[in-house]
């Protein structure tokens, strides 16, 4: 922000709808979605922390994913709920850029974590005898730390580039939360460097991490197909299916949100990407994971016994 005019500049978020009659229904729907997101992810974290059967590298990464989902949802959804309830959609440049920083930090960390989880599944299935030696707790903590550091380093340059922009055209952001494409549209500065950096990150980091996420599954597929037992093959496919489903949803929605040139109004994609995906992840893992189901059953049984 280069001058006093920019420092006092206020954006107006378009929100999800301009119809007054829809504000309360939308508020109630997304409040329910947010509460379900927090409950589902927090339940996964609590089960992993309290059940000794789930204190393994795979569930350590899953618990970290749940924390990132809660954090990502908490960056965008409360602000959306506030706007729906108060119908006050003004947001300062400083608050907007701060929201973008934390949003990109959590999203970038999650991208790397999904690649780490792919590697974990590769080691578990292709090198089961060496799994404990390779994926020991120090290695797991190091991999999660790398994901978080990458998120920090990825979000920082975007934020610095945004701080150097000036805003003097339209104040309206066609979104319910602050996002880089929307800010670039209303900036009167030259945004070529910003766009170039987004493209650079998308190709180099996004493409590179996408390769690291899917390449282990190519090897996994070859290994699984060589397993003689049909039941063992099915179990191996079932183990990987939850993670692959999450990866496809994550990358699919992010592509439509950031790289679809025909998307004139990306609010629908943004809702799915920023609000619904953190809710879907715990549902996908809990519905397709027998260990989590058994852990939840044991916890409910112990709770009933303690109350009786």
Coordinates of C-alpha atoms in Angstrom, one line a residue:
X1 CA 0.0 0.0 0.0
X2 CA 1.7 3.1 -1.2
X3 CA -0.3 6.0 0.0
X4 CA -2.8 7.2 2.5
X5 CA -5.6 6.8 0.0
X6 CA -4.9 3.0 -0.2
X7 CA -4.4 2.8 3.6
X8 CA -8.0 4.0 4.2
X9 CA -9.4 2.1 1.3
X10 CA -12.3 -0.3 2.1
X11 CA -13.4 -3.2 -0.1
X12 CA -17.0 -4.4 -0.4
X13 CA -17.5 -8.2 -0.5
X14 CA -20.3 -9.2 -2.9
X15 CA -21.3 -12.1 -0.6
X16 CA -23.3 -15.0 -1.8
X17 CA -26.5 -13.2 -2.7
X18 CA -28.0 -9.7 -2.8
X19 CA -31.5 -10.9 -2.0
X20 CA -32.4 -9.8 1.5
X21 CA -34.8 -12.8 1.9
X22 CA -31.9 -15.2 1.4
X23 CA -29.5 -13.8 4.0
X24 CA -31.0 -15.6 7.0
X25 CA -31.4 -19.0 5.3
X26 CA -27.9 -18.8 3.9
X27 CA -26.6 -17.8 7.4
X28 CA -28.3 -20.8 9.0
X29 CA -27.1 -23.3 6.3
X30 CA -23.5 -22.2 6.4
X31 CA -23.5 -21.9 10.2
X32 CA -24.5 -25.6 10.2
X33 CA -21.9 -26.5 7.7
X34 CA -19.2 -24.7 9.7
X35 CA -20.3 -26.4 13.0
X36 CA -20.3 -29.8 11.2
X37 CA -16.8 -29.1 9.8
X38 CA -15.4 -28.2 13.2
X39 CA -17.2 -31.2 14.9
X40 CA -16.1 -33.7 12.3
X41 CA -12.5 -32.7 12.1
X42 CA -12.2 -32.2 15.9
X43 CA -13.7 -35.7 16.4
X44 CA -11.0 -37.2 14.2
X45 CA -8.3 -35.4 16.2
X46 CA -9.7 -36.4 19.5
X47 CA -10.1 -40.1 18.4
X48 CA -6.5 -40.1 17.2
X49 CA -5.1 -38.5 20.4
X50 CA -7.1 -40.8 22.8
X51 CA -7.1 -44.2 21.0
X52 CA -3.8 -46.0 21.1
X53 CA -4.8 -48.1 18.1
X54 CA -4.8 -44.9 16.0
X55 CA -1.4 -43.5 17.1
X56 CA 0.4 -44.5 13.9
X57 CA 2.1 -42.3 11.2
X58 CA -1.0 -42.6 8.9
X59 CA -3.3 -41.2 11.5
X60 CA -0.8 -38.6 12.7
X61 CA -0.9 -37.2 9.2
X62 CA -4.7 -37.5 9.1
X63 CA -5.0 -35.6 12.4
X64 CA -2.8 -32.9 10.9
X65 CA -5.0 -32.7 7.8
X66 CA -8.0 -32.3 10.1
X67 CA -6.3 -29.4 11.9
X68 CA -5.5 -27.7 8.6
X69 CA -9.1 -28.2 7.4
X70 CA -10.4 -26.6 10.6
X71 CA -8.0 -23.7 10.3
X72 CA -8.7 -23.1 6.6
X73 CA -12.4 -23.1 7.2
X74 CA -12.0 -20.7 10.1
X75 CA -10.2 -18.2 7.9
X76 CA -13.1 -17.8 5.5
X77 CA -16.4 -19.0 7.0
X78 CA -16.8 -16.8 10.1
X79 CA -16.3 -13.7 8.0
X80 CA -18.9 -14.9 5.6
X81 CA -21.3 -15.6 8.5
X82 CA -20.7 -12.2 9.9
X83 CA -21.5 -10.5 6.6
X84 CA -24.7 -12.6 6.2
X85 CA -25.9 -11.8 9.7
X86 CA -25.0 -8.1 9.8
X87 CA -25.1 -7.4 6.0
X88 CA -22.0 -5.2 6.6
X89 CA -19.7 -6.4 3.8
X90 CA -17.0 -3.7 4.3
X91 CA -13.4 -5.0 4.8
X92 CA -10.2 -3.0 5.0
X93 CA -7.2 -3.7 2.8
X94 CA -5.1 -4.8 5.7
X95 CA -7.7 -7.3 6.9
X96 CA -8.2 -8.5 3.4
X97 CA -4.5 -9.2 2.8
X98 CA -4.2 -10.8 6.3
X99 CA -7.0 -13.2 5.4
X100 CA -5.3 -14.1 2.1
X101 CA -2.0 -14.7 3.9
X102 CA -3.5 -17.2 6.4
X103 CA -5.7 -18.8 3.7
X104 CA -2.7 -19.4 1.4
X105 CA -0.6 -20.6 4.3
X106 CA -3.1 -23.4 5.3
X107 CA -3.9 -24.3 1.7
X108 CA -0.3 -24.6 0.7
X109 CA 0.5 -26.6 3.8
X110 CA -2.4 -29.0 3.0
X111 CA -1.1 -29.5 -0.6
X112 CA 2.3 -30.7 0.7
X113 CA 0.7 -32.8 3.4
X114 CA -1.4 -34.6 0.8
X115 CA 1.9 -35.5 -1.0
X116 CA 3.3 -36.7 2.3
X117 CA 0.3 -38.9 2.9
X118 CA 0.8 -40.4 -0.6
X119 CA 4.3 -41.3 0.3
X120 CA 3.2 -42.8 3.6
X121 CA 0.7 -45.1 1.7
X122 CA 3.5 -46.0 -0.7
X123 CA 5.9 -47.1 2.0
X124 CA 3.2 -49.0 3.9
X125 CA 2.1 -51.1 0.9
X126 CA 5.4 -51.4 -1.1
X127 CA 7.8 -51.7 1.9
X128 CA 5.7 -53.0 4.8
X129 CA 8.7 -54.6 6.6
X130 CA 10.7 -51.4 6.6
X131 CA 7.6 -49.1 7.3
X132 CA 8.4 -48.6 11.0
X133 CA 12.1 -47.9 10.3
X134 CA 11.3 -45.4 7.5
X135 CA 8.2 -43.7 8.9
X136 CA 9.4 -43.3 12.5
X137 CA 8.0 -40.4 14.6
X138 CA 10.9 -38.1 14.0
X139 CA 10.5 -38.5 10.3
X140 CA 6.7 -37.9 10.6
X141 CA 7.2 -34.7 12.6
X142 CA 9.9 -33.5 10.1
X143 CA 7.6 -34.1 7.2
X144 CA 4.7 -32.2 8.8
X145 CA 7.2 -29.4 9.7
X146 CA 8.3 -29.2 6.0
X147 CA 4.7 -28.9 5.0
X148 CA 4.1 -26.0 7.4
X149 CA 7.3 -24.2 6.4
X150 CA 6.4 -24.6 2.8
X151 CA 3.0 -23.1 3.5
X152 CA 4.7 -20.2 5.2
X153 CA 7.2 -19.5 2.4
X154 CA 4.5 -19.9 -0.2
X155 CA 2.1 -17.4 1.3
X156 CA 4.7 -14.7 2.2
X157 CA 5.7 -13.7 -1.4
X158 CA 2.0 -13.4 -2.4
X159 CA 1.4 -11.2 0.6
X160 CA 4.4 -9.0 -0.1
X161 CA 3.3 -8.5 -3.8
X162 CA -0.2 -7.6 -2.7
X163 CA 1.1 -5.0 -0.2
X164 CA 2.8 -3.2 -3.0
X165 CA -0.4 -2.7 -5.0
X166 CA -2.6 0.3 -5.0
X167 CA -6.4 0.1 -5.2
X168 CA -8.3 3.0 -6.8
X169 CA -10.9 1.5 -9.1
X170 CA -13.9 -0.6 -8.2
X171 CA -14.3 -1.5 -4.5
X172 CA -16.5 -4.5 -5.1
X173 CA -14.9 -8.0 -4.8
X174 CA -16.9 -10.7 -6.5
X175 CA -16.5 -13.1 -3.7
X176 CA -17.6 -13.8 -0.1
X177 CA -13.9 -13.7 1.1
X178 CA -10.7 -12.0 0.0
X179 CA -8.8 -13.9 -2.7
X180 CA -5.9 -12.9 -4.9
X181 CA -7.7 -13.0 -8.3
X182 CA -10.4 -10.6 -7.0
X183 CA -7.9 -8.1 -5.6
X184 CA -5.9 -8.1 -8.8
X185 CA -9.1 -7.2 -10.7
X186 CA -9.7 -4.0 -8.7
X187 CA -6.0 -2.9 -8.5
X188 CA -4.9 0.1 -10.6
X189 CA -1.3 -1.0 -10.3
X190 CA 0.5 -3.2 -12.9
X191 CA -0.3 -6.8 -11.8
X192 CA 1.9 -8.5 -14.3
X193 CA 4.4 -9.7 -11.6
X194 CA 1.5 -11.0 -9.5
X195 CA 0.0 -12.9 -12.4
X196 CA 3.4 -14.2 -13.4
X197 CA 4.2 -15.4 -9.8
X198 CA 0.8 -17.1 -9.6
X199 CA 1.5 -18.9 -12.9
X200 CA 5.0 -19.8 -11.7
X201 CA 3.7 -21.2 -8.4
X202 CA 1.0 -23.1 -10.2
X203 CA 3.3 -24.8 -12.7
X204 CA 6.4 -25.3 -10.6
X205 CA 5.1 -25.9 -7.1
X206 CA 1.6 -27.0 -7.9
X207 CA 2.6 -29.2 -10.8
X208 CA 5.7 -30.5 -8.9
X209 CA 3.8 -31.4 -5.8
X210 CA 0.9 -32.9 -7.8
X211 CA 3.5 -35.2 -9.4
X212 CA 4.9 -36.1 -6.0
X213 CA 1.3 -36.9 -4.9
X214 CA 0.3 -39.1 -7.8
X215 CA 3.6 -40.8 -8.7
X216 CA 3.6 -43.0 -5.6
X217 CA 0.2 -44.3 -6.6
X218 CA 1.5 -45.3 -10.1
X219 CA 4.0 -47.5 -8.3
X220 CA 1.3 -48.6 -5.8
X221 CA -1.0 -49.7 -8.6
X222 CA 1.7 -51.8 -10.2
X223 CA 2.5 -53.4 -6.8
X224 CA -1.2 -54.0 -5.9
X225 CA -1.9 -55.7 -9.3
X226 CA 0.9 -58.2 -8.5
X227 CA -0.7 -59.3 -5.2
X228 CA -2.0 -62.8 -5.8
X229 CA -4.8 -62.7 -3.2
X230 CA -8.0 -60.9 -4.4
X231 CA -8.9 -60.0 -0.8
X232 CA -5.5 -58.4 -0.2
X233 CA -5.8 -56.5 -3.5
X234 CA -9.2 -55.2 -2.5
X235 CA -7.9 -54.2 1.0
X236 CA -5.0 -52.3 -0.5
X237 CA -7.2 -50.5 -3.0
X238 CA -9.6 -49.6 -0.2
X239 CA -6.8 -48.2 2.0
X240 CA -5.8 -45.8 -0.8
X241 CA -9.2 -44.8 -2.1
X242 CA -10.1 -42.3 0.7
X243 CA -6.9 -40.4 0.2
X244 CA -7.2 -40.4 -3.6
X245 CA -10.8 -39.1 -3.3
X246 CA -9.7 -36.2 -1.1
X247 CA -6.8 -35.4 -3.6
X248 CA -9.1 -35.4 -6.6
X249 CA -11.7 -33.1 -4.8
X250 CA -9.0 -30.8 -3.6
X251 CA -7.2 -30.3 -6.9
X252 CA -10.4 -30.4 -9.0
X253 CA -12.0 -27.5 -7.1
X254 CA -8.8 -25.5 -6.9
X255 CA -8.4 -25.7 -10.6
X256 CA -11.8 -24.4 -11.3
X257 CA -11.3 -21.7 -8.6
X258 CA -7.9 -20.3 -9.9
X259 CA -7.3 -21.6 -13.5
X260 CA -10.6 -21.7 -15.3
X261 CA -10.6 -18.7 -17.6
X262 CA -14.3 -19.0 -18.4
X263 CA -15.4 -18.6 -14.8
X264 CA -16.9 -15.1 -14.7
X265 CA -18.3 -15.6 -11.3
X266 CA -16.3 -18.1 -9.2
X267 CA -18.4 -17.8 -6.0
X268 CA -19.9 -21.3 -6.5
X269 CA -16.4 -22.8 -7.0
X270 CA -15.1 -20.8 -4.0
X271 CA -17.9 -22.1 -1.8
X272 CA -17.0 -25.7 -2.6
X273 CA -13.3 -25.1 -2.4
X274 CA -13.1 -23.0 0.8
X275 CA -16.2 -24.1 2.7
X276 CA -17.4 -27.6 1.7
X277 CA -14.1 -29.4 1.1
X278 CA -13.0 -29.1 4.8
X279 CA -16.4 -30.7 5.6
X280 CA -16.1 -33.5 3.1
X281 CA -12.6 -34.7 4.2
X282 CA -13.7 -36.1 7.6
X283 CA -16.8 -37.6 6.1
X284 CA -14.8 -39.4 3.4
X285 CA -12.2 -40.7 5.8
X286 CA -14.7 -41.7 8.5
X287 CA -17.2 -43.4 6.2
X288 CA -14.4 -45.4 4.4
X289 CA -12.1 -46.1 7.3
X290 CA -12.9 -49.1 9.5
X291 CA -10.3 -48.2 12.2
X292 CA -12.0 -44.8 12.8
X293 CA -15.4 -46.5 12.9
X294 CA -14.2 -49.0 15.5
X295 CA -12.5 -46.3 17.5
X296 CA -15.7 -44.2 17.5
X297 CA -17.7 -47.3 18.6
X298 CA -15.3 -48.0 21.4
X299 CA -15.4 -44.4 22.6
X300 CA -19.2 -44.3 22.6
X301 CA -19.3 -47.7 24.5
X302 CA -16.9 -46.4 27.1
X303 CA -18.9 -43.2 27.4
X304 CA -22.1 -45.2 28.0
X305 CA -20.4 -47.4 30.6
X306 CA -19.0 -44.3 32.5
X307 CA -22.4 -42.7 32.6
X308 CA -24.2 -45.8 33.8

